[in-house]
Short mmCIF file of C-alpha atoms in Angstrom, two decimals:
data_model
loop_
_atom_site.label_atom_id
_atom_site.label_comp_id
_atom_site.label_asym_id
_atom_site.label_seq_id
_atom_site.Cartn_x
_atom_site.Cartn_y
_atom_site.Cartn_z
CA UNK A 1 -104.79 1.73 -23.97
CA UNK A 2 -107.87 2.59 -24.97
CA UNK A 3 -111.04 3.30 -22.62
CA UNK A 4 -113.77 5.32 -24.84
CA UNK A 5 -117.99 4.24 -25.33
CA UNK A 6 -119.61 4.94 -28.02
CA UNK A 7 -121.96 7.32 -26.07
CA UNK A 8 -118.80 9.70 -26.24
CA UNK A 9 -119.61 10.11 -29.39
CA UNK A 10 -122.11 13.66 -28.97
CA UNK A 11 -122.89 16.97 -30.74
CA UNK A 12 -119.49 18.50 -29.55
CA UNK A 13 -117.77 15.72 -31.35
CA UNK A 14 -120.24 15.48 -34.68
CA UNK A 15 -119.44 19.32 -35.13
CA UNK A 16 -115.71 18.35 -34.92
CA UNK A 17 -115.95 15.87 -37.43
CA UNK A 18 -117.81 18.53 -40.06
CA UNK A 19 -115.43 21.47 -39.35
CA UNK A 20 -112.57 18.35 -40.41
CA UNK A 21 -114.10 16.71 -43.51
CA UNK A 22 -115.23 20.70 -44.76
CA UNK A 23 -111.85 22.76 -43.87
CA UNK A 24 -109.24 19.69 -43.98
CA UNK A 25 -110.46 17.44 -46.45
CA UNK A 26 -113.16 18.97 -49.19
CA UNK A 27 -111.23 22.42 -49.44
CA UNK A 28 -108.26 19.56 -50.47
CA UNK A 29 -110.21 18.35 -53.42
CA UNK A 30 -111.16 15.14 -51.80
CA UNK A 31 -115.04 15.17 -53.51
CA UNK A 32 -116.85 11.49 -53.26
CA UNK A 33 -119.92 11.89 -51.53
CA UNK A 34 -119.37 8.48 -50.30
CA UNK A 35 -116.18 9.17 -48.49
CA UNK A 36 -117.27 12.52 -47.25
CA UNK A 37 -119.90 10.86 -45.92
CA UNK A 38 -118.50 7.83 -43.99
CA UNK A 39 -115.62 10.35 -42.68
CA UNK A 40 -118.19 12.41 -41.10
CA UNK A 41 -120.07 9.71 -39.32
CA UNK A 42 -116.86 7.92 -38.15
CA UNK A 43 -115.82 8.60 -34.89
CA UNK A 44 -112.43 9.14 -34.91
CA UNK A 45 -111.52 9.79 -31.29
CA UNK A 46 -113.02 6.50 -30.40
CA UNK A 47 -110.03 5.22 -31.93
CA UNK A 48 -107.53 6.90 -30.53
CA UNK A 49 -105.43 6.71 -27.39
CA UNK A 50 -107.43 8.56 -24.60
CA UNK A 51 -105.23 10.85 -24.18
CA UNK A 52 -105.40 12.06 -27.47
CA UNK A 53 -109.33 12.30 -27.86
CA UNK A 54 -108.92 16.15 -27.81
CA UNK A 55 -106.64 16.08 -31.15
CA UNK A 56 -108.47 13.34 -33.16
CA UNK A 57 -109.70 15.80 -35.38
CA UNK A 58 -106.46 17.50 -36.02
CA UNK A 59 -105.07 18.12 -39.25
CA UNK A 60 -102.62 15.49 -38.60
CA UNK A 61 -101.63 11.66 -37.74
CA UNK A 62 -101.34 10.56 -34.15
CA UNK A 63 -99.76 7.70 -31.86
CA UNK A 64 -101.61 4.69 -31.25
CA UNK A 65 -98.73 2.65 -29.69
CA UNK A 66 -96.65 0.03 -30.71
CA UNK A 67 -94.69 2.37 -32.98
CA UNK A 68 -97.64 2.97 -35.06
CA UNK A 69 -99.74 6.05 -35.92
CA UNK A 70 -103.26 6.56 -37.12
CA UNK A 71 -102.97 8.83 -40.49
CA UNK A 72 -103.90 12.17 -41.18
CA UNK A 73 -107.45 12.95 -41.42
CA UNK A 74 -106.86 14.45 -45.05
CA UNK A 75 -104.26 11.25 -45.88
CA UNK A 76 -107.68 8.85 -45.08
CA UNK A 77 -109.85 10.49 -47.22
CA UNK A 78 -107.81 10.98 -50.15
CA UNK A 79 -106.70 7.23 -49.97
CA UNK A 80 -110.41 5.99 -49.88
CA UNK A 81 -111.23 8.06 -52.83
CA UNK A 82 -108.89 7.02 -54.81
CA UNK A 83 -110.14 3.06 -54.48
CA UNK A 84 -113.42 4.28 -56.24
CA UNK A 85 -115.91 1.98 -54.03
CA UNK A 86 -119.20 1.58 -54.46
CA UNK A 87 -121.75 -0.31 -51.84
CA UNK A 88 -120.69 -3.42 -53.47
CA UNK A 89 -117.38 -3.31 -53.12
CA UNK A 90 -114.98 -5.96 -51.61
CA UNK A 91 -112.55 -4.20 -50.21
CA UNK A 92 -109.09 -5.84 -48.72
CA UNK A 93 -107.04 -3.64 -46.27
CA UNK A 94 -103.21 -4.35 -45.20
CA UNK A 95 -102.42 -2.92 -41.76
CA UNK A 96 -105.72 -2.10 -39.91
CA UNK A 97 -104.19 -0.17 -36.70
CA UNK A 98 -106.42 1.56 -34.98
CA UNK A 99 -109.57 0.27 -37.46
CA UNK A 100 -110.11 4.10 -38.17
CA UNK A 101 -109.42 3.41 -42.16
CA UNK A 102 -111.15 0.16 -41.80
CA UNK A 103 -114.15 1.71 -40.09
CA UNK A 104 -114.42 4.34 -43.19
CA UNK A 105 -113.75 2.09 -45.76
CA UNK A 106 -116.50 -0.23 -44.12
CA UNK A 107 -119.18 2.47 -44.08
CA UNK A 108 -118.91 2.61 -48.20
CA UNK A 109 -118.29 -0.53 -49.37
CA UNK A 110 -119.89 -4.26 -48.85
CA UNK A 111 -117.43 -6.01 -47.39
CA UNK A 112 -113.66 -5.12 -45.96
CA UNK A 113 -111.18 -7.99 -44.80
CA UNK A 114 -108.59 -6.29 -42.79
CA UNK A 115 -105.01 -7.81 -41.67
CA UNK A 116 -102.74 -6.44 -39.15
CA UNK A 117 -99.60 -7.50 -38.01
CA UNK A 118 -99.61 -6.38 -34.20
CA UNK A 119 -102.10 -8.93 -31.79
CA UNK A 120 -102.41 -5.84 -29.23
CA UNK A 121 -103.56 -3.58 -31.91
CA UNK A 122 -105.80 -5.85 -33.21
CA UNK A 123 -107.47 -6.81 -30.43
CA UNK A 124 -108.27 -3.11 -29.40
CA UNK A 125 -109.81 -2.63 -33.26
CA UNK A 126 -111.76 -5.71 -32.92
CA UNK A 127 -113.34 -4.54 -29.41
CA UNK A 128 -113.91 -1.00 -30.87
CA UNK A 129 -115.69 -2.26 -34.49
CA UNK A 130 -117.86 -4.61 -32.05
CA UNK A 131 -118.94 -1.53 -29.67
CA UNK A 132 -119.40 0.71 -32.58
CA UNK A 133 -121.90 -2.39 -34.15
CA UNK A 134 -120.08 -2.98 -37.63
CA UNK A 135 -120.97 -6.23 -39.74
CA UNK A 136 -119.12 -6.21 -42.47
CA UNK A 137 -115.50 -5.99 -41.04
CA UNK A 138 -113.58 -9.48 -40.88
CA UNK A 139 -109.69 -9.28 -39.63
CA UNK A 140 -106.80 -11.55 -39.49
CA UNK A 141 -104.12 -11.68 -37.45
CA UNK A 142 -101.07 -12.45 -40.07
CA UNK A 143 -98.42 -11.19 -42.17
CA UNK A 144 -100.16 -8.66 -44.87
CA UNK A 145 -97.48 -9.03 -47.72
CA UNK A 146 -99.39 -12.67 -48.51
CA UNK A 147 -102.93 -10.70 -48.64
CA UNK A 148 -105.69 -13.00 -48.29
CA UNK A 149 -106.08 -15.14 -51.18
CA UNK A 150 -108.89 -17.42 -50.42
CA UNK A 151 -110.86 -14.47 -50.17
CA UNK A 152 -109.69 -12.58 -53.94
CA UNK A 153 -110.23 -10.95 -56.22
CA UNK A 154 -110.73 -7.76 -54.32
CA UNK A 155 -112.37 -4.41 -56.10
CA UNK A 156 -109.74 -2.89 -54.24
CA UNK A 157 -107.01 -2.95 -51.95
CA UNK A 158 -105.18 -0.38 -49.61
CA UNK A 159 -102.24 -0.80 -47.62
CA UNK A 160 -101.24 2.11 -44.74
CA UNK A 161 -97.48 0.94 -44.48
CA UNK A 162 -95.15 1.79 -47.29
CA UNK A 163 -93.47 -0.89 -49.15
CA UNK A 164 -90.10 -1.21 -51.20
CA UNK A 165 -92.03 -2.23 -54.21
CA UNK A 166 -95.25 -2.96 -55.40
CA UNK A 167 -96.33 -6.37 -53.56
CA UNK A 168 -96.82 -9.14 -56.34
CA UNK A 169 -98.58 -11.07 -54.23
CA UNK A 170 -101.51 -8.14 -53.51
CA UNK A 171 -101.25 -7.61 -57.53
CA UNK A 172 -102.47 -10.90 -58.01
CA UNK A 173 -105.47 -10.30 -55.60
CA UNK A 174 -106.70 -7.21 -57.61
CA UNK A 175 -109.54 -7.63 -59.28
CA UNK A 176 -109.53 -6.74 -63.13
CA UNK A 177 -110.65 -2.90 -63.31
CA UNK A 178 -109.78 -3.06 -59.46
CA UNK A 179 -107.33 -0.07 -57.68
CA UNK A 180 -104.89 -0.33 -55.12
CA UNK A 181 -103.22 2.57 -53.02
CA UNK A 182 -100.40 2.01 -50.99
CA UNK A 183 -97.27 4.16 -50.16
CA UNK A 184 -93.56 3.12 -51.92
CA UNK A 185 -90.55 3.83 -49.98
CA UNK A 186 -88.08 4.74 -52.97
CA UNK A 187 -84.84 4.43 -50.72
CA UNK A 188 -83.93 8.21 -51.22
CA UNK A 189 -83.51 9.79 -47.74
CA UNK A 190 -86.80 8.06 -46.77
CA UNK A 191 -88.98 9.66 -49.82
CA UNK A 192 -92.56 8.00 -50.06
CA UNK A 193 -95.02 8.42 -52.56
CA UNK A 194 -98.38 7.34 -52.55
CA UNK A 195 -98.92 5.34 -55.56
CA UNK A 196 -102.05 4.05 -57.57
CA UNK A 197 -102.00 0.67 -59.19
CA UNK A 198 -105.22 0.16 -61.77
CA UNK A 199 -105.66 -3.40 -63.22
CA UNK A 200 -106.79 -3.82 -66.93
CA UNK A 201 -106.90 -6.51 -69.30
CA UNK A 202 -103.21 -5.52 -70.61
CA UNK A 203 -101.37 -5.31 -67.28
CA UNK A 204 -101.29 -2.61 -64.93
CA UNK A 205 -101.42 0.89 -64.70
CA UNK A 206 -99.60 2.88 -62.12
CA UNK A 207 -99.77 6.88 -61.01
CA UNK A 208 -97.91 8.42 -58.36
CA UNK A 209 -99.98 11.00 -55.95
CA UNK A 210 -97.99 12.79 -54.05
CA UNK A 211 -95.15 12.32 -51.24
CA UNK A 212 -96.55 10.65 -47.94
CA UNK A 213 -94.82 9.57 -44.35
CA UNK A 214 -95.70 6.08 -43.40
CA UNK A 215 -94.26 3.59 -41.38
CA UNK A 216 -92.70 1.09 -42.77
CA UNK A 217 -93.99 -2.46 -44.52
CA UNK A 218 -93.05 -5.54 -42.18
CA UNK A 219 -93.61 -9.04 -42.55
CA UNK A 220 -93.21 -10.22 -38.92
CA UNK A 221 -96.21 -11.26 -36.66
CA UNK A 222 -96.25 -9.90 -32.81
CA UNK A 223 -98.73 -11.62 -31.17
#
């Protein structure tokens, strides 16, 4: 499906990635140095389809087979900043796709786990994150709903398939003064909206964004 090196990755493609982050992404508001940074050394059409190199730094999502897309270049960077990570941050991540929000989130914070759903689509990450070099990315092959619990709490979590409701199990895993992201399906002629979840001491605290398009949350391993 995929058939890229990393030696694709040249000038024409760096000056891609900095026309993206500065006219799709900063003139948006998105502002963490951290992010900006990561999205701008991420190679993005590595993880894409071949025949969709050319658009990977598109103002918009794209096909990665298997009925599931690789988000909007804007969508990516708002998400991340919105988790609020730091170097030391243990980051978990429900639907890794591509690995294109994984890779991101993994050039910011310490440590991501990463669980997808699809076998084919996670073996084509896992070959991409081990040309590309990265250490800190571990994935799982398993229904994301459970999150990872041996491995919580998490500083934050973000999931890039919209659920029904906010996952109990994945509130659980939040660390206390953790974030998660993650886009609700509200049942009203398929309205998302991405939604913040901040733990505290009391409870939880929750903000709506703004309306997304995501596929949907499933619980059912393809191997």
């Amino acid at each position: 499906m995929f058939s890229h090196s990393p030696r694709q990755d040249d000038s024409v493609h760096a000056h891609r990635r900095e026309r993206m982050v500065y006219e799709q992404i900063e003139k948006r508001g998105v502002s963490d140095p951290l992010v900006l940074d990561a999205m701008r050394k991420v190679p993005r059409h590595l993880f894409v389809p071949t025949k969709f190199a050319e658009e990977a730094y598109n103002d918009g999502p794209l096909s990665i087979g298997e009925g599931q897309t690789i988000s909007q270049p804007y969508v990516v960077g708002s998400m991340t900043s919105h988790l609020h990570l730091t170097p030391k941050s243990k980051v978990l991540e429900i639907g890794t796709g591509s690995g294109y929000q994984t890779a991101v989130l993994a050039h910011i914070a310490e440590k991501v786990f990463s669980i997808e759903r699809i076998g084919a689509l996670l073996a084509q990450a896992n070959q991409t994150f081990k040309n590309l070099g990265y250490k800190n990315i571990v994935t799982r092959l398993a229904d994301g709903m459970g999150g990872w619990p041996e491995e919580a709490p998490f500083d934050a979590i973000i999931v890039t398939a919209a659920a029904k409701s906010l996952p109990e199990a994945l509130i659980k895993q939040i660390d206390t003064g953790g974030v998660m992201v993650l886009p609700i399906d509200r049942g009203l002629q398929n309205q998302q909206e991405l939604v913040k979840v901040t733990k505290t001491e009391k409870g939880i605290e929750t903000k709506t964004l703004y309306p997304v398009r995501f596929v949907p949350l499933l619980g059912d391993v393809l191997n």
